[in-house]
Backbone as ProteinMPNN parsed JSONL, in Angstrom:
{"seq_chain_A": "MTGDLDDEGTLFSLSNTNITTDEFVGYIHSKGHIHPTLGSPFGTGLTNHFTPQFKRLAAFQGDYVFNGTRRFFLQHTSKTQNTWSWLGKRGKSTPVLGASDGNEVDIWFPSANSTDFAGVDALINFINTLDPNHSGTKANASQTVFWPKWNTSTSDGSPSHLTFSDPDVVNVTSENFRVDVMQFLLGLLLKEASG", "coords_chain_A": {"N_chain_A": [[-21.913, -3.485, 0.306], [-18.852, -4.362, 1.673], [-16.132, -5.495, 3.689], [-13.157, -5.743, 5.545], [-10.953, -6.483, 8.196], [-7.83, -5.125, 9.081], [-6.079, -6.967, 10.198], [-7.073, -9.592, 9.884], [-6.205, -12.258, 9.922], [-5.045, -12.826, 12.555], [-6.296, -13.786, 14.861], [-7.292, -16.167, 13.953], [-4.862, -17.441, 13.565], [-3.715, -18.251, 15.874], [-3.798, -20.787, 16.755], [-2.098, -22.14, 15.042], [0.631, -24.177, 14.419], [4.184, -23.662, 14.736], [5.058, -23.575, 11.888], [7.442, -24.299, 9.418], [8.119, -25.35, 6.87], [9.952, -26.16, 3.927], [8.738, -25.562, 1.529], [6.607, -23.709, 2.352], [8.404, -21.689, 3.332], [9.784, -21.001, 1.132], [7.725, -19.952, -0.491], [7.082, -17.541, 1.237], [9.542, -16.093, 0.994], [9.52, -15.511, -1.65], [7.215, -13.773, -2.079], [6.82, -11.645, -0.479], [6.189, -11.729, 2.389], [8.507, -11.806, 3.861], [9.968, -10.792, 5.936], [9.402, -10.514, 9.462], [8.557, -7.898, 10.231], [6.864, -7.238, 8.331], [4.574, -8.716, 8.626], [1.437, -9.755, 10.046], [0.057, -8.654, 13.032], [-0.21, -5.948, 11.012], [2.039, -3.157, 10.416], [3.116, -2.986, 12.887], [5.775, -3.453, 13.458], [8.506, -5.285, 14.835], [7.034, -6.227, 17.047], [4.486, -8.276, 18.689], [4.973, -10.952, 18.276], [3.864, -14.033, 18.657], [4.609, -16.696, 18.17], [7.698, -17.654, 16.553], [6.968, -17.704, 13.763], [4.566, -16.606, 13.677], [3.597, -13.97, 12.755], [3.951, -14.011, 10.123], [2.493, -16.311, 9.238], [-0.023, -15.344, 10.087], [-0.263, -13.198, 8.356], [-0.408, -14.452, 5.876], [-2.699, -16.096, 6.19], [-4.736, -14.166, 6.739], [-4.685, -12.664, 4.2], [-4.966, -14.492, 2.357], [-7.573, -15.903, 2.947], [-9.363, -13.924, 3.68], [-8.896, -10.895, 3.052], [-7.83, -11.043, 0.364], [-9.842, -12.6, -1.065], [-11.997, -10.947, -0.657], [-11.189, -8.73, -2.302], [-11.075, -9.823, -4.747], [-13.818, -10.574, -5.097], [-14.872, -7.996, -5.317], [-13.615, -6.89, -7.512], [-14.964, -8.238, -9.565], [-17.939, -8.013, -9.149], [-18.235, -5.217, -9.0], [-18.136, -4.566, -11.643], [-20.648, -4.884, -12.535], [-22.442, -3.87, -10.696], [-23.103, -1.475, -8.074], [-20.592, -1.107, -5.602], [-19.188, -0.997, -2.376], [-16.355, -0.694, -0.26], [-14.679, -1.38, 2.85], [-12.126, -0.926, 5.337], [-11.054, -1.913, 8.372], [-9.011, -0.721, 10.856], [-8.863, -0.24, 13.421], [-8.032, -0.93, 16.89], [-5.49, -1.523, 16.582], [-3.609, -1.416, 18.531], [-3.886, -3.63, 20.248], [-2.452, -6.159, 21.843], [-0.727, -8.804, 20.018], [-2.853, -9.48, 18.561], [-3.962, -7.239, 17.193], [-5.804, -5.277, 14.819], [-8.127, -7.156, 14.723], [-10.481, -9.961, 14.047], [-13.73, -9.3, 14.988], [-13.278, -6.589, 15.973], [-14.633, -5.044, 14.438], [-17.235, -4.545, 15.343], [-17.665, -2.288, 16.978], [-17.621, -0.493, 15.056], [-19.874, -0.657, 13.344], [-22.069, -1.04, 15.112], [-22.04, 1.028, 17.324], [-21.28, 1.962, 20.885], [-23.41, 3.547, 23.259], [-21.93, 5.563, 24.377], [-20.265, 6.356, 22.267], [-18.861, 8.563, 19.966], [-18.655, 8.379, 17.36], [-20.41, 7.706, 14.613], [-20.352, 7.132, 11.983], [-19.9, 4.619, 10.707], [-22.343, 3.119, 11.376], [-24.35, 4.856, 10.529], [-23.864, 4.863, 7.786], [-24.557, 2.168, 7.245], [-27.188, 1.963, 7.883], [-28.106, 3.876, 6.02], [-27.44, 2.458, 3.73], [-29.036, 0.097, 4.002], [-31.502, 1.211, 3.639], [-31.45, 2.721, 1.317], [-29.796, 1.542, -0.507], [-27.45, 2.715, -0.811], [-24.577, 3.933, 0.817], [-24.189, 6.603, 1.235], [-26.424, 8.105, 1.054], [-29.395, 9.088, 2.74], [-32.5, 7.704, 3.67], [-34.041, 9.47, 5.142], [-34.01, 12.748, 6.463], [-33.277, 12.694, 9.128], [-31.207, 10.834, 9.429], [-29.082, 11.97, 8.03], [-26.483, 12.684, 8.678], [-23.975, 11.941, 7.757], [-20.598, 12.334, 7.723], [-18.433, 11.806, 5.986], [-17.767, 11.197, 2.711], [-18.423, 8.34, 1.02], [-16.794, 6.783, -1.299], [-17.529, 4.732, -4.291], [-16.212, 1.398, -4.622], [-14.833, 1.048, -7.111], [-13.93, 3.585, -7.836], [-11.301, 5.5, -8.691], [-8.473, 6.419, -6.776], [-5.965, 8.94, -6.136], [-3.659, 7.599, -6.886], [-4.549, 5.834, -8.684], [-5.445, 3.476, -7.573], [-8.204, 1.466, -6.438], [-10.976, 2.585, -4.216], [-11.437, 2.84, -0.639], [-13.281, 3.04, 2.489], [-11.672, 3.677, 5.264], [-11.41, 2.967, 8.736], [-9.938, 3.929, 11.501], [-7.89, 4.187, 14.562], [-7.91, 7.228, 16.686], [-11.301, 6.88, 16.338], [-11.196, 7.825, 13.723], [-12.193, 8.539, 10.374], [-11.495, 7.903, 6.994], [-10.98, 8.191, 3.382], [-9.268, 5.851, 1.73], [-6.482, 4.407, -0.34], [-6.804, 1.28, -1.981], [-4.327, -0.151, -2.184], [-2.624, -1.939, -0.953], [-0.24, -4.725, -0.462], [-0.718, -5.858, -3.161], [0.62, -7.579, -5.19], [1.006, -9.847, -3.709], [-1.394, -10.657, -2.973], [-2.646, -11.039, -5.579], [-1.036, -13.293, -6.144], [-1.974, -15.158, -4.122], [-4.588, -15.354, -4.854], [-4.489, -16.641, -7.312], [-3.601, -19.156, -6.49], [-5.922, -19.958, -4.924], [-7.797, -20.068, -6.988], [-6.885, -21.888, -8.49], [-6.888, -24.129, -6.878], [-9.645, -24.318, -6.483], [-10.587, -24.877, -8.976], [-9.492, -27.436, -9.532]], "CA_chain_A": [[-20.806, -3.186, 1.278], [-17.968, -5.465, 2.036], [-14.986, -5.102, 4.014], [-12.329, -6.707, 6.29], [-10.064, -5.849, 9.284], [-6.352, -5.184, 8.688], [-5.336, -7.999, 10.767], [-7.989, -10.636, 10.041], [-5.64, -13.558, 10.127], [-4.228, -13.004, 13.675], [-7.145, -14.568, 15.619], [-7.401, -17.498, 13.277], [-3.568, -18.126, 13.499], [-3.33, -18.513, 17.273], [-3.695, -22.318, 16.876], [-1.026, -22.77, 14.116], [1.883, -24.462, 14.968], [5.314, -22.802, 14.317], [5.31, -24.199, 10.645], [8.553, -23.744, 8.675], [8.432, -26.395, 5.87], [10.687, -25.538, 2.847], [7.883, -25.017, 0.575], [6.128, -22.412, 2.74], [9.346, -20.641, 3.512], [9.949, -20.605, -0.314], [6.63, -18.998, -0.741], [7.31, -16.417, 1.987], [10.502, -15.435, 0.513], [9.226, -14.913, -3.0], [5.891, -12.97, -2.252], [6.799, -10.413, 0.203], [5.934, -11.818, 3.721], [9.602, -12.421, 4.161], [10.425, -10.36, 7.194], [8.318, -10.411, 10.382], [8.02, -6.539, 10.32], [5.771, -7.171, 7.053], [3.631, -9.629, 8.951], [0.272, -9.321, 10.724], [-0.619, -7.25, 12.839], [0.632, -5.079, 9.976], [2.496, -1.938, 10.906], [3.603, -3.045, 14.345], [7.2, -3.792, 13.496], [8.754, -6.587, 15.342], [6.248, -6.616, 18.346], [3.462, -9.078, 18.521], [5.237, -12.288, 17.837], [3.228, -15.071, 19.425], [5.566, -17.6, 17.892], [8.592, -17.106, 15.598], [6.443, -17.57, 12.465], [3.176, -16.176, 13.824], [3.16, -12.801, 11.937], [3.921, -14.429, 8.599], [1.318, -17.133, 9.1], [-1.189, -14.588, 10.166], [-0.449, -12.406, 7.167], [-0.788, -15.311, 4.859], [-4.037, -16.502, 6.387], [-5.593, -13.084, 6.472], [-4.732, -12.263, 2.779], [-5.651, -15.631, 1.354], [-8.903, -16.145, 3.396], [-10.196, -12.565, 3.95], [-8.581, -9.612, 2.021], [-7.673, -11.419, -1.116], [-11.116, -13.008, -1.554], [-12.93, -9.733, -0.784], [-10.739, -7.882, -3.389], [-11.493, -10.706, -5.865], [-15.203, -10.367, -5.221], [-15.188, -6.544, -5.708], [-13.015, -6.783, -8.879], [-15.833, -8.801, -10.418], [-19.161, -7.445, -8.849], [-18.274, -3.634, -9.298], [-18.38, -4.233, -13.029], [-22.198, -4.813, -12.827], [-23.345, -3.315, -9.541], [-22.513, -0.606, -6.985], [-20.039, -1.678, -4.468], [-18.379, -0.166, -1.499], [-15.445, -1.519, 0.503], [-14.091, -0.701, 4.085], [-11.055, -1.559, 6.073], [-10.964, -1.619, 9.759], [-7.632, -0.648, 11.424], [-9.111, 0.082, 15.002], [-7.649, -1.881, 17.87], [-4.094, -1.867, 16.278], [-2.611, -1.541, 19.824], [-4.196, -4.763, 21.067], [-1.274, -7.064, 21.744], [-0.732, -10.063, 19.236], [-4.039, -9.513, 17.592], [-4.018, -5.949, 16.294], [-7.018, -5.025, 14.341], [-8.487, -8.65, 14.388], [-11.798, -10.265, 13.926], [-14.498, -8.835, 16.158], [-13.029, -5.342, 16.126], [-15.677, -4.322, 13.644], [-18.575, -4.54, 15.975], [-18.058, -0.998, 17.336], [-17.919, 0.358, 13.809], [-21.339, -0.937, 12.891], [-22.958, -1.078, 16.306], [-21.284, 1.802, 18.397], [-21.913, 2.11, 22.2], [-24.082, 4.815, 23.475], [-20.986, 6.606, 24.664], [-19.592, 6.698, 21.23], [-18.9, 9.779, 19.191], [-18.445, 8.077, 16.058], [-21.52, 6.983, 13.972], [-20.259, 7.064, 10.591], [-20.307, 3.28, 10.153], [-23.674, 2.775, 11.536], [-25.169, 5.782, 9.614], [-23.643, 4.253, 6.374], [-25.013, 0.971, 7.08], [-28.59, 2.332, 7.896], [-28.485, 4.39, 4.724], [-27.416, 1.223, 2.632], [-30.179, -0.82, 4.07], [-32.718, 1.845, 3.254], [-31.414, 3.192, -0.124], [-28.686, 0.716, -1.26], [-26.258, 3.679, -1.136], [-24.376, 4.331, 2.261], [-24.042, 7.982, 1.342], [-27.871, 8.784, 0.933], [-30.166, 8.801, 3.679], [-33.97, 7.871, 3.149], [-34.697, 10.557, 5.839], [-33.129, 13.767, 6.907], [-33.026, 12.391, 10.374], [-29.977, 10.024, 9.514], [-28.259, 12.528, 7.082], [-25.325, 13.222, 9.436], [-22.795, 11.366, 7.277], [-19.534, 13.235, 7.679], [-17.407, 11.477, 5.107], [-18.506, 10.709, 1.544], [-17.74, 7.025, 0.779], [-16.78, 6.491, -2.808], [-17.679, 3.384, -4.735], [-14.838, 0.715, -4.724], [-14.136, 1.25, -8.346], [-13.598, 5.022, -8.025], [-9.876, 5.539, -8.523], [-7.764, 7.312, -5.83], [-4.844, 9.691, -6.895], [-2.739, 6.624, -7.373], [-5.038, 4.854, -9.58], [-6.06, 2.29, -7.077], [-9.714, 1.521, -6.028], [-10.975, 3.333, -2.942], [-12.284, 2.27, 0.504], [-13.353, 3.696, 3.638], [-10.839, 3.222, 6.443], [-11.745, 3.178, 10.12], [-8.655, 3.917, 12.192], [-7.893, 4.796, 15.997], [-9.104, 7.103, 17.617], [-12.521, 7.409, 15.769], [-10.981, 8.546, 12.517], [-12.702, 7.595, 9.188], [-11.236, 8.663, 5.856], [-10.943, 7.516, 2.224], [-7.764, 5.51, 1.439], [-6.337, 3.701, -1.451], [-6.71, -0.033, -1.711], [-3.252, -0.634, -2.919], [-1.75, -2.665, -0.192], [0.048, -6.197, -0.805], [-1.367, -6.3, -4.396], [1.273, -8.645, -5.766], [0.972, -11.063, -2.753], [-2.819, -11.159, -3.047], [-2.818, -11.694, -6.734], [-0.625, -14.708, -6.189], [-2.786, -16.016, -3.463], [-5.869, -15.586, -5.64], [-4.073, -17.604, -8.34], [-3.647, -20.384, -5.643], [-7.302, -20.085, -4.6], [-8.646, -20.239, -8.285], [-6.216, -23.124, -8.945], [-7.394, -25.141, -5.988], [-11.065, -24.396, -6.645], [-10.953, -25.594, -10.383], [-9.012, -28.699, -9.879]], "C_chain_A": [[-20.24, -4.35, 1.644], [-16.671, -4.908, 2.677], [-14.318, -6.161, 4.992], [-11.572, -5.727, 7.22], [-8.622, -6.02, 8.748], [-5.655, -6.381, 9.086], [-6.165, -9.239, 11.028], [-7.369, -11.977, 10.284], [-5.076, -13.891, 11.422], [-5.065, -13.887, 14.738], [-7.131, -15.919, 15.174], [-6.054, -18.282, 13.261], [-3.029, -18.384, 14.836], [-3.147, -20.024, 17.492], [-2.681, -22.911, 15.978], [0.116, -23.018, 14.809], [3.116, -23.561, 14.285], [5.852, -23.679, 12.938], [6.417, -23.675, 9.813], [8.904, -24.714, 7.568], [9.179, -25.544, 4.598], [9.817, -24.895, 1.938], [7.206, -23.586, 1.076], [7.097, -21.3, 2.946], [9.805, -19.996, 2.073], [8.839, -19.474, -0.779], [6.778, -17.61, -0.1], [8.381, -15.626, 1.358], [10.251, -14.776, -0.899], [7.968, -14.035, -3.078], [5.819, -11.963, -1.226], [6.507, -10.703, 1.841], [7.263, -12.348, 4.34], [10.067, -12.028, 5.529], [9.309, -10.224, 8.21], [7.722, -8.983, 10.547], [6.94, -6.388, 9.252], [4.69, -8.029, 7.402], [2.385, -8.959, 9.706], [0.37, -9.621, 12.178], [0.324, -6.437, 12.153], [0.902, -3.728, 10.766], [2.762, -1.833, 12.404], [5.019, -3.349, 14.565], [7.45, -5.159, 14.119], [7.959, -7.006, 16.681], [5.212, -7.57, 17.835], [3.699, -10.344, 17.896], [4.677, -13.209, 18.816], [4.15, -16.364, 19.332], [6.502, -17.028, 16.763], [8.042, -16.792, 14.133], [5.081, -16.959, 12.597], [2.766, -15.018, 12.928], [3.183, -13.243, 10.495], [2.744, -15.368, 8.361], [0.061, -16.306, 9.173], [-1.423, -13.822, 8.941], [-0.94, -13.237, 5.967], [-2.258, -15.727, 4.926], [-4.948, -15.291, 6.116], [-5.703, -12.639, 5.046], [-5.221, -13.315, 1.987], [-7.063, -15.911, 1.709], [-9.749, -14.867, 3.294], [-9.964, -11.593, 2.895], [-8.406, -9.991, 0.626], [-9.063, -11.808, -1.857], [-12.164, -11.812, -1.696], [-12.457, -8.918, -1.944], [-11.153, -8.559, -4.7], [-12.985, -10.425, -6.196], [-15.488, -9.027, -5.668], [-14.711, -6.408, -7.049], [-14.184, -7.27, -9.934], [-17.332, -8.167, -10.144], [-19.158, -6.06, -9.076], [-18.32, -3.479, -10.726], [-19.845, -4.234, -13.442], [-23.006, -4.301, -11.885], [-22.498, -2.35, -8.669], [-21.845, -1.414, -5.826], [-19.193, -0.791, -3.659], [-17.575, -1.001, -0.575], [-14.938, -0.674, 1.767], [-13.065, -1.537, 4.598], [-10.951, -0.979, 7.458], [-9.495, -1.646, 10.389], [-7.746, -0.241, 12.932], [-8.783, -1.139, 15.808], [-6.105, -2.368, 17.523], [-3.074, -2.13, 17.498], [-2.866, -2.815, 20.666], [-3.0, -5.81, 20.754], [-1.521, -8.439, 20.857], [-1.751, -9.862, 18.267], [-4.138, -8.351, 16.661], [-5.509, -5.664, 16.018], [-7.684, -6.273, 13.806], [-9.954, -8.655, 14.418], [-12.534, -9.978, 15.154], [-14.407, -7.361, 16.501], [-14.035, -4.41, 15.384], [-16.969, -4.018, 14.31], [-18.73, -3.031, 16.422], [-18.009, -0.049, 16.26], [-19.283, 0.5, 13.394], [-22.259, -0.908, 13.888], [-22.22, -0.367, 17.56], [-22.082, 1.761, 19.789], [-22.666, 3.415, 22.273], [-23.256, 6.01, 23.855], [-20.115, 7.07, 23.442], [-19.718, 8.009, 20.513], [-18.851, 9.707, 17.711], [-19.577, 7.048, 15.454], [-21.491, 6.927, 12.544], [-20.385, 5.694, 9.99], [-21.782, 2.863, 10.181], [-24.637, 3.544, 10.621], [-25.064, 5.262, 8.15], [-24.53, 2.974, 6.321], [-26.629, 1.191, 7.104], [-29.014, 2.834, 6.57], [-28.438, 3.331, 3.593], [-28.637, 0.396, 2.805], [-31.436, -0.128, 3.537], [-32.724, 2.206, 1.766], [-30.481, 2.485, -1.127], [-27.514, 1.674, -1.564], [-25.804, 4.2, 0.412], [-24.241, 5.844, 2.354], [-25.364, 8.885, 1.364], [-28.712, 8.106, 1.979], [-31.678, 8.744, 3.266], [-34.745, 8.902, 3.984], [-33.665, 11.511, 6.049], [-32.578, 13.517, 8.317], [-31.67, 11.706, 10.541], [-29.052, 10.674, 8.356], [-26.992, 13.133, 7.475], [-23.953, 12.673, 8.805], [-21.701, 12.447, 7.004], [-18.485, 12.994, 6.495], [-18.273, 10.774, 3.883], [-17.69, 9.364, 1.3], [-18.014, 6.633, -0.628], [-17.008, 4.992, -3.203], [-16.28, 2.807, -4.741], [-14.153, 1.037, -5.917], [-13.787, 2.683, -8.576], [-12.035, 5.166, -7.643], [-9.484, 6.668, -7.557], [-6.707, 8.078, -6.714], [-3.878, 8.887, -7.38], [-3.257, 5.635, -8.297], [-5.613, 3.636, -9.033], [-7.575, 2.482, -6.553], [-9.69, 2.171, -4.498], [-11.862, 2.636, -1.935], [-12.167, 3.082, 1.602], [-12.598, 3.004, 4.788], [-11.26, 3.778, 7.831], [-10.442, 2.968, 10.949], [-8.972, 4.506, 13.614], [-7.516, 6.302, 15.83], [-10.325, 7.74, 16.699], [-12.165, 8.182, 14.556], [-11.42, 7.667, 11.375], [-12.238, 8.632, 7.969], [-11.191, 7.556, 4.625], [-9.444, 7.135, 1.903], [-7.74, 4.529, 0.119], [-6.278, 2.191, -1.122], [-5.596, -0.629, -2.525], [-2.146, -1.444, -2.008], [-1.638, -4.145, -0.599], [-0.59, -6.683, -2.144], [-0.763, -7.428, -4.992], [0.975, -9.885, -4.906], [-0.383, -11.555, -2.91], [-3.091, -11.677, -4.476], [-2.203, -13.166, -6.914], [-1.434, -15.592, -5.44], [-4.146, -16.143, -4.195], [-5.575, -16.546, -6.776], [-4.116, -19.042, -7.595], [-5.036, -20.677, -5.491], [-8.013, -20.758, -5.91], [-8.009, -21.741, -8.628], [-6.865, -24.364, -8.22], [-8.861, -25.435, -6.124], [-11.404, -25.009, -8.044], [-10.211, -26.962, -10.4], [-8.391, -29.528, -8.807]], "O_chain_A": [[-20.931, -5.328, 1.93], [-16.171, -3.891, 2.196], [-14.832, -7.258, 5.212], [-11.541, -4.504, 7.092], [-8.309, -6.981, 8.045], [-4.72, -6.815, 8.414], [-6.085, -9.875, 12.079], [-8.052, -12.819, 10.866], [-4.629, -15.024, 11.598], [-4.437, -14.681, 15.439], [-6.961, -16.818, 15.997], [-6.005, -19.487, 13.016], [-1.855, -18.744, 14.914], [-2.384, -20.436, 18.365], [-2.391, -24.1, 16.106], [0.584, -22.266, 15.665], [2.874, -22.819, 13.333], [6.891, -24.34, 12.953], [6.3, -22.495, 9.482], [10.109, -24.862, 7.365], [8.92, -24.356, 4.401], [10.07, -23.754, 1.552], [7.233, -22.557, 0.401], [6.76, -20.127, 2.785], [10.109, -18.817, 1.892], [9.086, -18.387, -1.3], [6.623, -16.602, -0.788], [8.135, -14.434, 1.172], [10.716, -13.682, -1.218], [7.689, -13.568, -4.182], [4.738, -11.393, -1.074], [6.645, -9.71, 2.554], [7.222, -13.212, 5.216], [10.544, -12.898, 6.258], [8.237, -9.799, 7.779], [6.564, -8.836, 10.94], [6.164, -5.434, 9.316], [3.806, -8.163, 6.556], [2.362, -7.749, 9.934], [0.731, -10.737, 12.551], [1.465, -6.223, 12.562], [0.121, -3.283, 11.608], [2.65, -0.788, 13.045], [5.465, -3.495, 15.703], [6.661, -6.084, 13.929], [8.255, -8.032, 17.293], [5.055, -7.68, 16.619], [2.893, -10.851, 17.116], [5.137, -13.081, 19.951], [4.404, -17.012, 20.348], [6.146, -16.05, 16.106], [8.486, -15.889, 13.424], [4.447, -16.807, 11.553], [1.669, -15.061, 12.371], [2.355, -12.758, 9.724], [2.054, -15.223, 7.352], [-0.859, -16.536, 8.388], [-2.552, -13.73, 8.459], [-1.763, -12.788, 5.168], [-2.974, -15.727, 3.925], [-5.869, -15.41, 5.307], [-6.803, -12.236, 4.667], [-5.873, -13.069, 0.972], [-7.81, -16.171, 0.766], [-10.861, -14.934, 2.77], [-10.736, -11.469, 1.945], [-8.839, -9.252, -0.258], [-9.355, -11.426, -2.99], [-12.983, -11.71, -2.609], [-13.34, -8.382, -2.614], [-11.541, -7.883, -5.652], [-13.364, -10.105, -7.322], [-16.422, -8.915, -6.462], [-15.436, -5.765, -7.808], [-14.293, -6.718, -11.029], [-17.889, -7.799, -11.177], [-20.262, -5.626, -9.404], [-18.531, -2.346, -11.158], [-20.242, -3.704, -14.479], [-24.216, -4.226, -12.098], [-21.276, -2.483, -8.599], [-22.468, -2.265, -5.19], [-18.529, 0.097, -4.194], [-18.104, -2.008, -0.106], [-14.808, 0.549, 1.705], [-13.059, -2.746, 4.366], [-10.791, 0.222, 7.679], [-8.883, -2.714, 10.359], [-6.739, 0.061, 13.572], [-9.192, -2.251, 15.472], [-5.58, -3.354, 18.041], [-2.054, -2.819, 17.48], [-2.175, -3.061, 21.655], [-2.69, -6.193, 19.626], [-2.543, -9.089, 21.075], [-1.471, -10.094, 17.091], [-4.376, -8.506, 15.463], [-6.351, -5.806, 16.904], [-7.802, -6.451, 12.594], [-10.629, -7.671, 14.72], [-12.099, -10.326, 16.252], [-15.273, -6.849, 17.209], [-14.216, -3.23, 15.682], [-17.743, -3.223, 13.777], [-19.832, -2.506, 16.268], [-18.316, 1.126, 16.462], [-19.803, 1.583, 13.126], [-23.416, -0.729, 13.509], [-21.87, -0.972, 18.573], [-23.297, 1.566, 19.843], [-22.535, 4.276, 21.402], [-23.636, 7.176, 23.743], [-19.345, 8.024, 23.55], [-20.838, 8.52, 20.524], [-18.966, 10.668, 16.95], [-19.639, 5.852, 15.741], [-22.518, 6.692, 11.907], [-20.911, 5.56, 8.885], [-22.358, 2.358, 9.217], [-25.572, 2.993, 10.04], [-26.046, 5.236, 7.407], [-25.213, 2.791, 5.314], [-27.297, 0.544, 6.296], [-30.021, 2.416, 5.999], [-29.254, 3.318, 2.672], [-29.246, 0.012, 1.807], [-32.341, -0.797, 3.038], [-33.716, 2.065, 1.052], [-30.405, 2.774, -2.321], [-26.711, 1.437, -2.467], [-26.611, 4.807, 1.116], [-24.18, 6.358, 3.47], [-25.386, 10.088, 1.624], [-28.78, 6.886, 2.132], [-32.121, 9.657, 2.568], [-35.895, 9.219, 3.678], [-32.492, 11.193, 5.851], [-31.532, 14.059, 8.673], [-31.007, 11.886, 11.563], [-28.29, 9.913, 7.758], [-26.438, 13.976, 6.771], [-22.891, 12.973, 9.352], [-21.878, 13.335, 6.17], [-17.77, 13.916, 6.103], [-19.216, 10.0, 4.043], [-16.462, 9.33, 1.378], [-19.094, 6.258, -1.084], [-16.664, 4.105, -2.422], [-15.289, 3.53, -4.844], [-12.953, 1.303, -5.86], [-13.292, 2.921, -9.677], [-11.603, 4.982, -6.505], [-10.103, 7.733, -7.542], [-6.621, 7.835, -7.918], [-3.177, 9.327, -8.291], [-2.563, 4.697, -8.689], [-6.189, 2.819, -9.75], [-8.028, 3.597, -6.297], [-8.7, 2.255, -3.772], [-12.845, 1.97, -2.259], [-11.171, 3.781, 1.784], [-12.906, 1.88, 5.183], [-11.428, 4.987, 7.989], [-9.951, 1.842, 11.029], [-9.993, 5.143, 13.875], [-6.827, 6.611, 14.858], [-10.321, 8.928, 16.378], [-12.816, 9.202, 14.332], [-11.189, 6.461, 11.283], [-12.507, 9.833, 7.936], [-11.326, 6.345, 4.797], [-8.551, 7.979, 1.827], [-8.741, 3.996, -0.36], [-5.746, 1.838, -0.069], [-5.807, -1.461, -3.408], [-0.967, -1.543, -2.348], [-2.612, -4.782, -0.998], [-0.967, -7.852, -2.224], [-1.522, -8.328, -5.353], [0.7, -10.934, -5.489], [-0.583, -12.767, -2.983], [-3.742, -12.716, -4.587], [-2.699, -14.038, -7.627], [-1.676, -16.709, -5.897], [-4.764, -17.194, -4.022], [-6.505, -17.257, -7.158], [-4.666, -19.992, -8.153], [-5.392, -21.753, -5.97], [-8.67, -21.797, -5.855], [-8.747, -22.645, -9.016], [-7.277, -25.372, -8.795], [-9.316, -26.563, -5.934], [-12.468, -25.609, -8.197], [-10.385, -27.627, -11.421], [-7.954, -30.649, -9.068]]}, "name": "protein", "num_of_chains": 1, "seq": "MTGDLDDEGTLFSLSNTNITTDEFVGYIHSKGHIHPTLGSPFGTGLTNHFTPQFKRLAAFQGDYVFNGTRRFFLQHTSKTQNTWSWLGKRGKSTPVLGASDGNEVDIWFPSANSTDFAGVDALINFINTLDPNHSGTKANASQTVFWPKWNTSTSDGSPSHLTFSDPDVVNVTSENFRVDVMQFLLGLLLKEASG"}
């Protein structure tokens, strides 16, 4: 089981300066993070600009460091073992940060007042049986959403992952977001690692 939050890069980009070198701007224009509405926090339009380049830098950092490497890991490990992936979109309304690092705590460790235990049930099941869908006991068999393995294709042919959205919505979605951008970033990462 592995996953990320939709806006992983926002918290880590707060300290970035307003970088606008020609090389980075060229990358942005060629790979899709051209307009601030396509930046992180994703799906928030023109809101949440901390600096003029913040959403672009946060998108780059989140995809390069988190989402892209998770996807690369799953592409390789799913060939030889069972893998499950999740995406956290809870907290999208948080100004500037969106669904950022730390928002996953309530998914895996809900408060006593919570009505959503899908994440923690899946985690307990996985710890006991190496499968988030199967409980070792009937006491923890309350899973309401079947979590398909990552390499299970969705209707569009993309891998599947479990998505946690507001308010306490859990569903299976396609991992088909920013594919070209992440492939490019993985190429950069592999090039950097090899040489």
